Coordinates of C-alpha atoms and ligand atoms in Angstrom, one line a residue:
Chain R
M765 CA 0.0 0.0 0.1
T766 CA 2.8 2.6 1.0
E767 CA 4.6 1.3 -2.2
L768 CA 1.5 1.9 -4.4
L769 CA 1.4 5.5 -2.9
A770 CA 5.0 6.1 -3.5
S771 CA 4.4 5.0 -6.9
V772 CA 1.6 7.7 -7.4
G773 CA 3.8 10.2 -5.8
D774 CA 6.7 9.4 -8.5
G775 CA 3.9 9.5 -11.2
L776 CA 3.1 13.0 -10.0
V777 CA 6.5 14.3 -9.8
I778 CA 7.0 13.4 -13.4
A779 CA 3.7 14.9 -14.4
K780 CA 4.8 18.0 -12.8
R781 CA 7.9 18.2 -14.7
N782 CA 6.3 17.6 -18.0
L783 CA 3.9 20.5 -17.3
I784 CA 6.9 22.6 -16.5
K785 CA 7.9 22.0 -20.0
I786 CA 4.8 23.6 -21.2
R787 CA 5.4 26.7 -19.2
R788 CA 9.0 27.0 -20.4
V789 CA 8.4 25.9 -24.5
P790 CA 4.8 27.6 -24.8
E791 CA 5.3 27.0 -28.9
T792 CA 4.2 23.4 -27.8
L793 CA 0.9 24.9 -26.7
V794 CA 0.4 26.6 -29.8
F795 CA 0.0 23.5 -31.8
V796 CA -2.4 22.1 -28.9
L797 CA -4.7 25.5 -29.5
I798 CA -4.5 26.4 -33.0
S799 CA -5.1 22.6 -34.6
P800 CA -8.6 22.3 -32.8
I801 CA -9.7 25.8 -33.8
M802 CA -8.4 25.1 -37.2
F803 CA -10.4 21.7 -37.4
V804 CA -13.8 23.1 -36.1
L805 CA -13.7 25.8 -38.7
L806 CA -12.7 23.8 -41.5
F807 CA -15.0 21.2 -40.9
A808 CA -17.8 23.4 -40.0
Y809 CA -17.4 25.8 -42.7
V810 CA -15.7 23.5 -45.9
F811 CA -17.7 19.9 -45.1
G812 CA -20.5 21.7 -43.3
S813 CA -21.9 23.4 -46.5
A814 CA -21.5 20.5 -48.7
I815 CA -22.8 17.7 -46.4
D816 CA -26.6 17.5 -45.6
I817 CA -27.8 15.4 -42.9
P818 CA -31.6 15.3 -42.8
G819 CA -33.3 17.4 -40.0
S820 CA -30.1 18.1 -38.4
S821 CA -27.4 20.7 -38.6
Y822 CA -24.3 19.1 -39.7
R823 CA -22.2 21.4 -37.6
E824 CA -23.8 20.2 -34.6
F825 CA -23.5 16.5 -35.8
L826 CA -19.5 17.2 -36.6
I827 CA -18.4 18.5 -33.2
G828 CA -18.5 15.4 -31.6
G829 CA -16.6 13.8 -34.4
I830 CA -14.3 16.7 -34.0
F831 CA -13.8 16.3 -29.9
A832 CA -13.1 12.7 -30.8
Q833 CA -10.5 12.7 -33.5
T834 CA -8.9 15.6 -31.9
I835 CA -8.2 14.1 -28.6
V836 CA -7.2 10.5 -30.2
F837 CA -4.4 12.9 -32.0
G838 CA -3.6 14.5 -28.9
A839 CA -2.1 11.1 -27.9
T840 CA 0.7 11.5 -30.1
F841 CA 2.0 13.9 -27.6
T842 CA 2.4 11.2 -25.2
G843 CA 4.6 9.2 -27.8
A844 CA 6.6 12.0 -28.6
G845 CA 7.0 13.0 -25.5
L846 CA 8.5 9.5 -24.3
A847 CA 10.5 9.3 -27.6
E848 CA 12.3 12.8 -26.7
D849 CA 13.0 11.4 -23.3
M850 CA 14.5 8.5 -24.8
Q851 CA 16.4 10.4 -27.2
K852 CA 17.9 12.8 -24.5
G853 CA 18.9 10.1 -22.3
I854 CA 17.1 11.2 -19.3
I855 CA 15.4 7.9 -19.3
N856 CA 18.6 6.4 -18.0
R857 CA 18.7 8.8 -15.0
F858 CA 15.2 7.7 -14.3
R859 CA 15.8 4.0 -14.8
S860 CA 18.9 4.4 -12.5
L861 CA 16.7 5.8 -9.6
P862 CA 14.8 3.4 -7.2
M863 CA 11.5 5.0 -8.5
S864 CA 8.3 2.9 -9.4
R865 CA 8.8 1.3 -13.1
V866 CA 5.5 2.5 -14.3
A867 CA 5.8 6.3 -13.1
V868 CA 7.6 7.7 -16.0
I869 CA 4.8 6.5 -18.4
A870 CA 2.2 6.9 -16.0
G871 CA 3.3 10.7 -15.2
R872 CA 3.3 11.2 -18.9
T873 CA 0.0 10.1 -19.7
A874 CA -1.4 11.9 -16.5
S875 CA 0.2 15.4 -17.7
D876 CA -1.3 14.8 -21.4
V877 CA -4.8 14.8 -19.9
V878 CA -4.0 18.5 -19.3
Y879 CA -3.3 18.9 -23.0
N880 CA -6.1 17.5 -23.5
A881 CA -8.3 19.1 -21.4
I882 CA -7.1 22.9 -23.1
S883 CA -7.7 21.4 -26.5
L884 CA -11.3 20.4 -25.4
T885 CA -12.0 23.7 -23.8
I886 CA -10.6 25.5 -26.9
M887 CA -12.7 23.6 -29.3
S888 CA -15.9 24.2 -27.1
I889 CA -15.3 27.7 -27.4
T890 CA -14.6 27.7 -30.9
G891 CA -17.9 25.4 -31.7
F892 CA -19.9 27.8 -29.6
L893 CA -19.3 30.3 -31.8
V894 CA -20.1 28.7 -35.1
G895 CA -23.4 27.6 -33.6
W896 CA -22.8 24.2 -31.6
R897 CA -24.8 24.0 -28.3
I898 CA -25.3 21.5 -25.6
N899 CA -28.9 20.7 -25.5
N900 CA -29.1 18.0 -22.7
G901 CA -28.0 19.7 -19.6
I902 CA -25.0 20.6 -18.2
P903 CA -24.5 17.5 -16.0
R904 CA -24.7 15.2 -19.2
A905 CA -22.1 17.3 -21.1
L906 CA -19.7 17.4 -18.3
A907 CA -20.1 13.4 -18.5
A908 CA -19.6 13.7 -22.2
F909 CA -16.0 15.7 -21.5
A910 CA -14.8 13.0 -19.0
L911 CA -15.7 10.4 -21.4
L912 CA -13.6 11.9 -24.1
L913 CA -10.8 12.6 -21.4
L914 CA -10.7 9.1 -20.3
F915 CA -10.6 7.5 -23.8
A916 CA -8.1 10.0 -24.5
Y917 CA -6.1 9.0 -21.6
A918 CA -6.6 5.5 -22.6
F919 CA -5.2 5.8 -26.0
S920 CA -2.1 7.8 -24.7
W921 CA -1.0 4.4 -23.4
V922 CA -0.9 3.0 -26.7
M923 CA 1.2 5.7 -28.2
A924 CA 3.3 5.4 -25.1
L925 CA 4.2 2.0 -26.2
V926 CA 5.0 3.4 -29.7
G927 CA 7.2 6.3 -28.4
L928 CA 9.3 3.8 -26.5
M929 CA 9.8 1.7 -29.4
V930 CA 10.5 3.8 -31.8
P931 CA 14.2 5.8 -32.6
S932 CA 13.0 9.2 -32.9
V933 CA 10.4 11.7 -32.4
E934 CA 9.7 12.3 -36.1
V935 CA 9.1 8.4 -36.3
V936 CA 6.3 9.0 -33.7
N937 CA 4.3 11.2 -35.7
N938 CA 4.6 9.3 -38.9
A939 CA 3.5 6.0 -37.0
S940 CA 0.5 8.2 -35.2
F941 CA -0.8 9.2 -38.6
I942 CA -0.9 5.2 -39.8
V943 CA -2.7 4.2 -36.9
I944 CA -4.8 7.6 -35.9
F945 CA -6.1 8.1 -39.4
P946 CA -7.9 5.0 -40.1
L947 CA -9.2 4.8 -36.7
T948 CA -10.6 8.4 -36.8
F949 CA -11.9 8.5 -40.5
I950 CA -13.3 4.9 -40.6
A951 CA -16.0 6.0 -37.9
N952 CA -19.0 7.8 -37.8
T953 CA -16.9 10.9 -36.8
F954 CA -17.8 12.9 -40.1
V955 CA -20.5 10.8 -41.6
P956 CA -23.0 8.3 -40.4
S957 CA -21.4 5.0 -40.4
D958 CA -24.7 3.5 -41.8
G959 CA -23.7 5.2 -45.4
L960 CA -20.4 3.2 -45.3
P961 CA -19.7 0.3 -47.7
G962 CA -20.0 -3.5 -46.3
P963 CA -16.7 -4.0 -44.3
L964 CA -15.9 -0.3 -43.8
R965 CA -19.5 -0.1 -42.0
V966 CA -18.8 -3.3 -39.7
F967 CA -15.3 -1.7 -38.8
A968 CA -16.9 2.0 -38.1
E969 CA -19.5 0.4 -36.1
W970 CA -17.1 -1.5 -33.8
N971 CA -14.6 1.1 -34.0
P972 CA -14.4 2.7 -30.3
V973 CA -13.7 6.0 -31.9
S974 CA -17.2 5.9 -33.0
S975 CA -18.8 4.9 -29.7
V976 CA -16.8 7.5 -28.2
T977 CA -18.3 9.9 -31.0
Q978 CA -21.9 8.6 -30.4
A979 CA -21.9 8.8 -26.9
T980 CA -20.8 12.5 -27.1
R981 CA -23.1 13.6 -29.2
E982 CA -25.9 11.8 -27.2
L983 CA -24.7 13.4 -24.0
F984 CA -24.7 16.8 -25.6
G985 CA -27.9 16.4 -27.4
N986 CA -26.6 16.6 -30.7
I987 CA -28.6 13.9 -32.2
P988 CA -31.8 15.1 -33.9
P989 CA -35.0 13.9 -33.0
G990 CA -36.3 11.4 -35.4
T991 CA -33.0 9.8 -36.0
P992 CA -33.1 6.0 -36.1
E993 CA -31.9 4.0 -33.5
P994 CA -28.6 2.6 -34.6
D995 CA -28.4 -1.2 -35.6
A996 CA -25.0 -2.0 -34.1
W997 CA -24.8 -3.0 -30.4
P998 CA -21.8 -0.8 -29.7
L999 CA -23.3 2.4 -30.7
Q1000 CA -26.7 1.3 -28.9
H1001 CA -24.8 1.3 -25.9
P1002 CA -21.9 3.8 -26.7
V1003 CA -21.0 4.8 -23.1
L1004 CA -20.6 1.2 -21.7
Y1005 CA -18.8 -0.1 -24.9
T1006 CA -16.5 2.9 -24.5
L1007 CA -15.7 2.1 -21.3
M1008 CA -15.0 -1.2 -21.9
W1009 CA -12.5 -0.2 -24.3
V1010 CA -10.7 2.1 -22.1
V1011 CA -10.4 -0.6 -19.5
A1012 CA -9.3 -3.2 -22.0
I1013 CA -6.7 -0.7 -23.4
I1014 CA -5.2 0.2 -20.2
A1015 CA -5.0 -3.6 -18.9
V1016 CA -2.9 -4.3 -22.3
F1017 CA -1.2 -1.4 -23.0
A1018 CA 0.2 -0.4 -19.4
P1019 CA 2.2 -3.7 -18.6
L1020 CA 3.5 -3.9 -22.3
S1021 CA 4.9 -0.2 -22.1
T1022 CA 6.2 -0.7 -18.8
R1023 CA 8.1 -3.8 -20.0
R1024 CA 9.3 -1.9 -22.8
Y1025 CA 10.4 0.8 -20.4
R1026 CA 12.4 -1.8 -18.3
R1027 CA 14.4 -3.1 -21.5
A1028 CA 14.8 0.2 -23.2
T1029 CA 18.7 0.7 -24.3
L1030 CA 19.8 3.8 -25.6
R1031 CA 21.6 3.9 -28.9
Chain L
M4 CA 38.7 -4.2 3.0
P5 CA 35.7 -5.9 1.7
N6 CA 34.8 -5.5 -2.1
V7 CA 31.7 -3.2 -2.8
I8 CA 31.7 -4.1 -6.3
E9 CA 32.2 -7.5 -7.3
A10 CA 31.6 -9.0 -10.9
A11 CA 32.5 -12.2 -12.5
G12 CA 32.2 -13.4 -15.8
L13 CA 30.2 -10.4 -17.4
T14 CA 28.9 -11.0 -20.8
K15 CA 26.8 -9.2 -23.2
R16 CA 26.4 -9.2 -26.7
Y17 CA 24.4 -7.0 -29.2
G18 CA 23.8 -9.2 -32.4
E19 CA 26.9 -9.6 -33.6
V20 CA 29.2 -7.5 -31.8
I21 CA 30.5 -8.9 -28.5
A22 CA 30.2 -5.6 -25.9
L23 CA 31.4 -7.8 -22.7
D24 CA 33.4 -10.8 -23.0
G25 CA 33.6 -12.6 -19.5
L26 CA 34.7 -9.3 -17.6
D27 CA 35.7 -9.8 -13.8
L28 CA 36.2 -6.9 -11.7
A29 CA 36.4 -6.1 -8.0
V30 CA 36.3 -2.5 -6.5
A31 CA 37.5 -2.3 -2.6
E32 CA 35.4 0.1 -0.3
G33 CA 36.6 3.5 -0.4
T34 CA 38.9 2.9 -3.5
V35 CA 38.5 4.2 -7.1
L36 CA 38.8 1.7 -10.1
G37 CA 39.5 3.1 -13.6
L38 CA 38.0 1.2 -16.1
L39 CA 40.4 2.3 -19.1
G40 CA 39.7 1.3 -23.1
P41 CA 39.3 3.0 -25.9
N42 CA 36.1 3.8 -27.9
G43 CA 34.0 0.5 -28.0
A44 CA 35.9 -1.6 -25.4
G45 CA 32.8 -2.0 -23.4
K46 CA 33.0 0.4 -20.7
T47 CA 29.5 1.9 -21.0
T48 CA 28.1 -1.7 -21.2
A49 CA 29.7 -2.6 -18.1
V50 CA 28.5 0.2 -16.2
S51 CA 25.1 -0.1 -17.7
I52 CA 25.2 -3.5 -16.3
L53 CA 26.3 -2.8 -13.1
T54 CA 23.9 0.2 -12.5
T55 CA 20.8 -2.1 -13.8
L56 CA 20.1 -0.5 -16.8
V57 CA 21.0 -3.4 -18.8
E58 CA 20.6 -6.9 -18.1
P59 CA 23.8 -9.3 -18.6
D60 CA 23.7 -12.2 -20.9
G61 CA 25.7 -14.0 -18.3
G62 CA 27.9 -13.5 -15.0
T63 CA 27.1 -12.5 -11.7
A64 CA 27.6 -9.2 -9.7
T65 CA 27.0 -7.8 -6.5
V66 CA 27.0 -3.8 -5.9
A67 CA 26.9 -2.7 -2.2
G68 CA 25.9 -6.0 -1.0
A69 CA 22.9 -6.5 -3.1
D70 CA 22.7 -9.0 -6.0
L71 CA 22.5 -7.3 -9.3
I72 CA 20.1 -9.6 -10.8
R73 CA 17.8 -10.6 -7.7
Q74 CA 17.9 -7.3 -6.0
P75 CA 18.2 -4.7 -8.6
G76 CA 15.7 -2.4 -6.5
E77 CA 18.1 -2.6 -3.8
V78 CA 21.1 -1.9 -6.1
R79 CA 19.3 1.3 -7.3
R80 CA 18.8 2.5 -3.9
R81 CA 22.7 2.1 -3.0
I82 CA 24.2 3.8 -6.1
G83 CA 24.5 6.9 -8.0
L84 CA 25.2 6.9 -12.0
S85 CA 26.4 9.5 -14.0
G86 CA 26.3 8.6 -17.6
Q87 CA 28.3 9.0 -20.8
Y88 CA 26.0 11.6 -21.7
A89 CA 24.4 14.0 -19.3
A90 CA 20.9 12.8 -18.3
V91 CA 19.6 16.3 -17.4
D92 CA 16.3 17.8 -18.4
E93 CA 16.8 20.6 -20.8
H94 CA 13.7 22.3 -20.0
L95 CA 13.9 22.1 -15.9
T96 CA 16.2 24.4 -14.2
G97 CA 19.4 22.9 -12.6
F98 CA 17.4 23.6 -9.1
E99 CA 14.4 21.7 -10.8
N100 CA 16.2 18.9 -12.0
L101 CA 18.0 18.1 -8.7
D102 CA 14.9 18.6 -6.6
M103 CA 13.0 16.2 -9.0
I104 CA 15.6 13.4 -8.4
G105 CA 15.3 13.7 -4.6
R106 CA 11.5 13.6 -4.8
L107 CA 12.1 10.4 -7.2
Y108 CA 14.5 8.9 -4.2
R109 CA 11.6 9.8 -2.0
M110 CA 13.2 12.2 0.1
G111 CA 10.4 14.2 1.0
R112 CA 9.8 17.8 -0.1
R113 CA 11.9 19.8 2.2
P114 CA 14.7 17.4 2.1
A115 CA 14.6 17.5 -1.6
R116 CA 14.8 21.0 -1.5
E117 CA 17.3 21.6 0.7
R118 CA 19.8 18.8 -0.9
A119 CA 19.0 20.5 -4.1
R120 CA 20.5 23.8 -3.2
E121 CA 23.3 22.3 -1.0
L122 CA 24.7 20.4 -4.4
L123 CA 24.1 23.4 -6.5
E124 CA 26.3 25.4 -4.2
R125 CA 29.0 22.6 -3.8
F126 CA 29.2 22.3 -7.5
D127 CA 29.4 26.0 -8.3
L128 CA 25.8 26.2 -9.8
V129 CA 24.2 28.6 -7.7
E130 CA 24.0 31.6 -9.9
A131 CA 22.9 29.2 -12.7
G132 CA 20.6 27.2 -10.6
D133 CA 17.2 28.6 -11.6
R134 CA 18.1 28.9 -15.1
P135 CA 16.9 26.2 -17.5
V136 CA 19.5 24.0 -18.1
K137 CA 19.3 24.6 -22.0
T138 CA 21.5 27.8 -21.3
Y139 CA 24.4 25.7 -19.8
S140 CA 27.6 25.0 -21.1
G141 CA 28.7 21.4 -21.6
G142 CA 31.1 21.8 -18.2
M143 CA 28.0 23.0 -16.3
R144 CA 25.7 20.1 -17.7
R145 CA 28.2 17.3 -16.7
R146 CA 28.6 19.1 -13.1
L147 CA 25.0 18.8 -12.6
D148 CA 24.5 15.5 -14.0
L149 CA 27.2 14.2 -11.4
A150 CA 25.4 16.4 -8.8
G151 CA 22.3 14.2 -9.8
A152 CA 24.1 11.1 -8.9
L153 CA 25.2 12.2 -5.6
V154 CA 21.7 13.4 -4.5
A155 CA 21.1 10.7 -2.1
A156 CA 24.7 10.6 -0.9
P157 CA 25.1 6.9 -2.4
P158 CA 27.7 4.7 -0.9
V159 CA 28.9 3.8 -4.5
L160 CA 29.0 6.1 -7.5
F161 CA 29.7 5.0 -11.2
L162 CA 31.0 7.6 -13.6
D163 CA 31.0 7.0 -17.0
E164 CA 33.6 9.1 -19.0
P165 CA 32.8 12.0 -16.8
T166 CA 35.3 14.6 -18.7
T167 CA 35.1 13.4 -22.4
G168 CA 34.1 16.6 -24.4
L169 CA 35.3 18.9 -22.0
D170 CA 37.6 22.0 -22.3
P171 CA 40.9 21.4 -20.0
R172 CA 39.5 23.8 -17.3
S173 CA 36.1 22.1 -16.9
R174 CA 38.2 19.0 -16.8
N175 CA 40.3 20.1 -13.9
D176 CA 37.5 21.3 -12.0
L177 CA 35.7 18.0 -12.3
W178 CA 39.0 16.1 -11.2
V179 CA 39.0 18.4 -8.4
I180 CA 35.3 17.5 -7.4
I181 CA 35.8 13.9 -7.9
T182 CA 39.3 13.6 -5.7
E183 CA 37.3 15.5 -3.1
L184 CA 34.4 12.8 -3.2
V185 CA 36.9 9.8 -3.0
G186 CA 38.5 11.9 0.1
H187 CA 34.8 11.7 1.9
G188 CA 35.0 7.6 1.4
S189 CA 32.8 7.0 -1.7
T190 CA 33.7 3.9 -3.6
L191 CA 33.8 4.7 -7.4
L192 CA 34.1 3.3 -10.5
L193 CA 35.1 5.5 -13.2
T194 CA 35.6 4.9 -16.9
T195 CA 37.9 6.8 -19.0
Q196 CA 39.9 6.7 -22.5
Y197 CA 42.5 9.2 -21.0
L198 CA 45.2 7.7 -19.4
D199 CA 46.4 10.8 -17.4
E200 CA 42.8 10.8 -16.1
A201 CA 42.9 7.1 -14.8
D202 CA 46.5 7.9 -13.6
Q203 CA 45.3 10.9 -11.7
L204 CA 42.0 9.7 -10.4
A205 CA 42.3 5.9 -10.1
D206 CA 43.9 3.6 -7.1
E207 CA 43.5 0.4 -9.5
I208 CA 43.2 0.5 -13.2
L209 CA 41.5 -2.1 -15.2
V210 CA 42.6 -1.8 -18.9
I211 CA 40.0 -3.5 -21.1
D212 CA 39.8 -4.0 -24.8
H213 CA 37.1 -5.9 -26.9
G214 CA 35.1 -6.5 -23.7
R215 CA 38.1 -8.3 -21.9
A216 CA 40.4 -7.5 -19.0
I217 CA 43.9 -7.0 -20.7
A218 CA 45.6 -5.8 -17.8
Q219 CA 45.3 -4.7 -14.1
G220 CA 47.3 -2.9 -11.4
T221 CA 48.4 0.5 -10.2
A222 CA 49.4 3.0 -12.7
D223 CA 52.9 2.3 -11.9
D224 CA 52.3 -1.4 -12.3
I225 CA 51.0 -1.0 -15.9
K226 CA 53.7 1.2 -16.8
G227 CA 56.1 -1.4 -15.7
M228 CA 54.6 -4.1 -17.5
V229 CA 55.9 -2.2 -20.6
G230 CA 59.4 -1.9 -19.2
G231 CA 62.4 0.0 -20.7
E232 CA 62.3 3.5 -22.0
R233 CA 61.2 5.7 -24.8
I234 CA 63.2 7.9 -27.2
E235 CA 60.7 10.9 -28.7
V236 CA 62.8 12.2 -31.8
T237 CA 61.4 15.1 -33.8
V238 CA 63.2 15.2 -37.1
A239 CA 63.7 18.8 -38.9
H240 CA 62.4 17.9 -42.2
S241 CA 59.4 16.0 -42.4
D242 CA 60.3 14.1 -45.7
E243 CA 63.2 12.7 -43.9
A244 CA 61.0 10.9 -41.0
E245 CA 60.8 7.6 -42.9
K246 CA 64.6 7.6 -43.2
A247 CA 65.1 8.4 -39.6
R248 CA 62.7 5.2 -38.7
S249 CA 64.8 2.8 -40.6
V250 CA 68.3 4.3 -39.0
L251 CA 66.6 4.0 -35.6
A252 CA 64.9 0.6 -36.2
P253 CA 68.3 -1.5 -34.9
F254 CA 67.9 0.3 -31.6
A255 CA 64.1 -0.3 -31.0
T256 CA 62.9 -3.2 -28.8
G257 CA 59.5 -3.2 -30.2
R258 CA 57.3 -1.3 -32.8
I259 CA 58.4 2.2 -33.6
E260 CA 55.2 4.6 -33.4
S261 CA 55.0 8.2 -35.0
H262 CA 52.8 11.0 -34.4
G263 CA 52.9 14.9 -34.4
G264 CA 52.5 17.0 -37.5
R265 CA 53.2 15.1 -40.7
D266 CA 54.1 12.1 -38.2
T267 CA 57.6 14.0 -37.7
T268 CA 57.9 12.5 -34.0
L269 CA 59.0 9.0 -33.7
V270 CA 58.5 7.2 -30.5
V271 CA 61.1 4.5 -30.2
P272 CA 60.8 1.6 -27.4
I273 CA 64.3 0.9 -26.2
T274 CA 66.4 -0.8 -23.1
G275 CA 69.8 0.6 -22.1
G276 CA 68.9 4.2 -21.1
A277 CA 71.2 7.3 -22.2
P278 CA 74.0 5.0 -24.0
V279 CA 71.6 4.0 -26.2
L280 CA 70.3 7.5 -26.9
T281 CA 73.9 8.7 -27.9
Q282 CA 74.4 5.9 -30.1
A283 CA 70.9 6.6 -32.0
L284 CA 71.6 10.5 -32.1
R285 CA 75.1 9.5 -33.9
A286 CA 73.6 7.5 -36.3
L287 CA 71.1 10.0 -37.2
D288 CA 73.9 12.6 -37.5
G289 CA 75.9 10.0 -39.6
D290 CA 73.3 9.8 -42.2
G291 CA 72.8 13.8 -42.3
I292 CA 69.3 13.9 -40.8
G293 CA 68.6 16.9 -38.9
V294 CA 67.0 16.5 -35.4
R295 CA 64.8 19.3 -33.9
D296 CA 63.9 17.9 -30.7
V297 CA 64.8 14.7 -28.7
M298 CA 63.7 13.1 -25.3
L299 CA 64.6 10.1 -23.4
R300 CA 61.7 9.1 -21.1
R301 CA 59.9 6.4 -19.3
P302 CA 57.0 5.1 -20.9
T303 CA 53.6 6.7 -20.1
L304 CA 50.0 4.8 -19.9
D305 CA 49.8 5.6 -23.7
D306 CA 52.9 3.7 -24.4
A307 CA 51.5 1.0 -22.0
F308 CA 48.3 0.8 -23.9
L309 CA 49.9 0.7 -27.2
A310 CA 52.1 -2.4 -25.9
L311 CA 49.4 -4.2 -24.5
T312 CA 46.7 -3.9 -27.0
G313 CA 48.7 -3.3 -30.2
H314 CA 46.7 -0.5 -31.2
D315 CA 46.7 3.0 -29.8
T316 CA 43.6 4.7 -27.7
A317 CA 42.7 7.1 -30.2
A318 CA 42.6 4.3 -32.5
D319 CA 39.0 2.4 -32.9
G320 CA 38.9 -0.4 -30.5
G321 CA 36.0 -1.8 -32.7
E322 CA 32.9 -0.2 -33.4
D323 CA 32.5 3.3 -32.8
D324 CA 30.0 4.2 -30.4
D325 CA 28.9 7.4 -31.4
Ligands
ADP117 N1 22.7 -0.9 -27.4 C1 23.6 -1.3 -28.3 N2 23.1 -2.2 -29.5 C2 24.1 -2.4 -30.3 N3 25.6 -2.6 -29.9 C3 25.9 -1.8 -29.0 C4 24.9 -1.4 -28.2 N4 25.6 -0.8 -27.1 C5 27.0 -1.2 -27.4 N5 27.1 -1.6 -28.5 C6 28.4 -2.2 -29.0 O1 29.2 -2.9 -28.1 C7 30.4 -2.6 -27.7 C8 30.9 -2.1 -26.6 O2 30.3 -0.4 -26.6 P1 30.2 0.4 -25.3 O3 30.2 -0.3 -24.0 O4 29.5 1.8 -25.6 O5 31.9 0.7 -25.5 P2 32.6 2.0 -24.7 O6 31.8 2.8 -23.6 O7 33.9 1.3 -24.2 O8 33.0 3.0 -25.7 C9 30.8 -1.6 -29.2 O9 31.1 -2.0 -30.2 C10 29.2 -0.9 -29.4 O10 29.2 -0.8 -30.8
MG118 MG1 31.2 4.5 -23.7

């Protein structure tokens, strides 16, 4: 028990250290701030005018998808941060200390929740300005934000493993595109999944990014009345299905990345 | 004196490369072992294994009474490491770096802070202490990294090439600091490519090459293994260096090495001292070879290394490591 508390303490020390970097290198924040604004405006005005969803404002429909996509992309920070620590060699300092073996990664995934919270805030404000509204009450909206952050947190563990495996920060960025683009586009993020052809539709329906998006839309009240109930089980129970993924991802990737961290050799 | 570090038969291979090939070593309490070898000899691998960063393929070791394989956590509690490349966080200040390490040693908030300030003072970093490390010079980073190794005042210290890449002044500063540390009773394993550094800092020197020990002893012992003296002759005209070499060959007891600008200085191993020197100079004069400088001296560690490994310390000992 005391060891567990001490490990949490180690994680917090690492998280604090990562957050100091945001203060010292504010340029990193610029990316976090600009790209969500860009996404919201781009999708709202470029696609929003072209795609028509019957009985609804496409902009309202889009916001859930943009939120989900942006926070999944946010996990790239986790991978890049760990890859940088490896490259700079400070990992060797951490590994030679009698600290918890999971704390460096846990601290990183924790501090990246702050990044994601900032970008969600910015996106919400931008969304609000272009006409997006919360139609289902504040408590449900808060639940939506919490679910988004939780999913982002879990996904950070995936990119943590990537960050510890690749030789440099640039590779993390490329690798994340390969993983994240299909995940966020073969989904209901920007178009309803029932319009997709066969296999893509199945993928989209079982894709956790779709369930986060669906849950977010439901909780924000962004699904227009009269929209037919989705056929797929995950989209019928999006909150539950998302939470299952959160647990599964952490259960698999936390041990894998910790193992990788223990063996990491610098070269 | 009991051995604080003891390793037997350490082996490690990376694919084709055998980084360590059955290395044994022992460091007695309160002494300094200098692990001396050229680039690629296996120094960093040995330090990484003994500090639990890398698992050996074979062999056993105890560090400060803890078994390396079975109690790696205990080992980490009792050691301090300053690796070959300074492991400091560029974005944090010097103070924040040390404070963070203290917290990760689980020292508690206040003690960690106090220790950080104390170390900044001791390593002459007080003024820079609240600036991000990004702004530090190489020597300052190195000192901060060394301070990081000392945060928990561990009884055993590992320093991997602590002065490589530093200017002579920073190098000297570090020598003073390291000598002080040892004066306080720390046990230290230090690696270096510099023979004068090992000579200066280490009680005992272990020369390694290709992952194997090739000689061990005090600096004097190792010089003794080489024996004899050296004549160093610098010829006046560089185009006469080759001719001088053949004239001097009959006096040499080993290979004649050359260095200096355009290899105009020849190092000739001899036995017999001054009389041999006189004969050698006469021979050069007889062939009309102009001599600009000449010296008779005892072998240095550089010569020893050359004699022991067949190549000099600057030459590649296998793979380059950076
Ligand atoms: N992580 C690694 N992967 C592959 N080869 C390595 C690795 N680390 C060291 N080596 C190789 O092992 C040998 C010993 O390296 P090292 O211990 O770094 O030597 P030194 O510190 O004495 O320069 C070298 O040939 C080096 O190239
Ligand atoms: Mg090395």
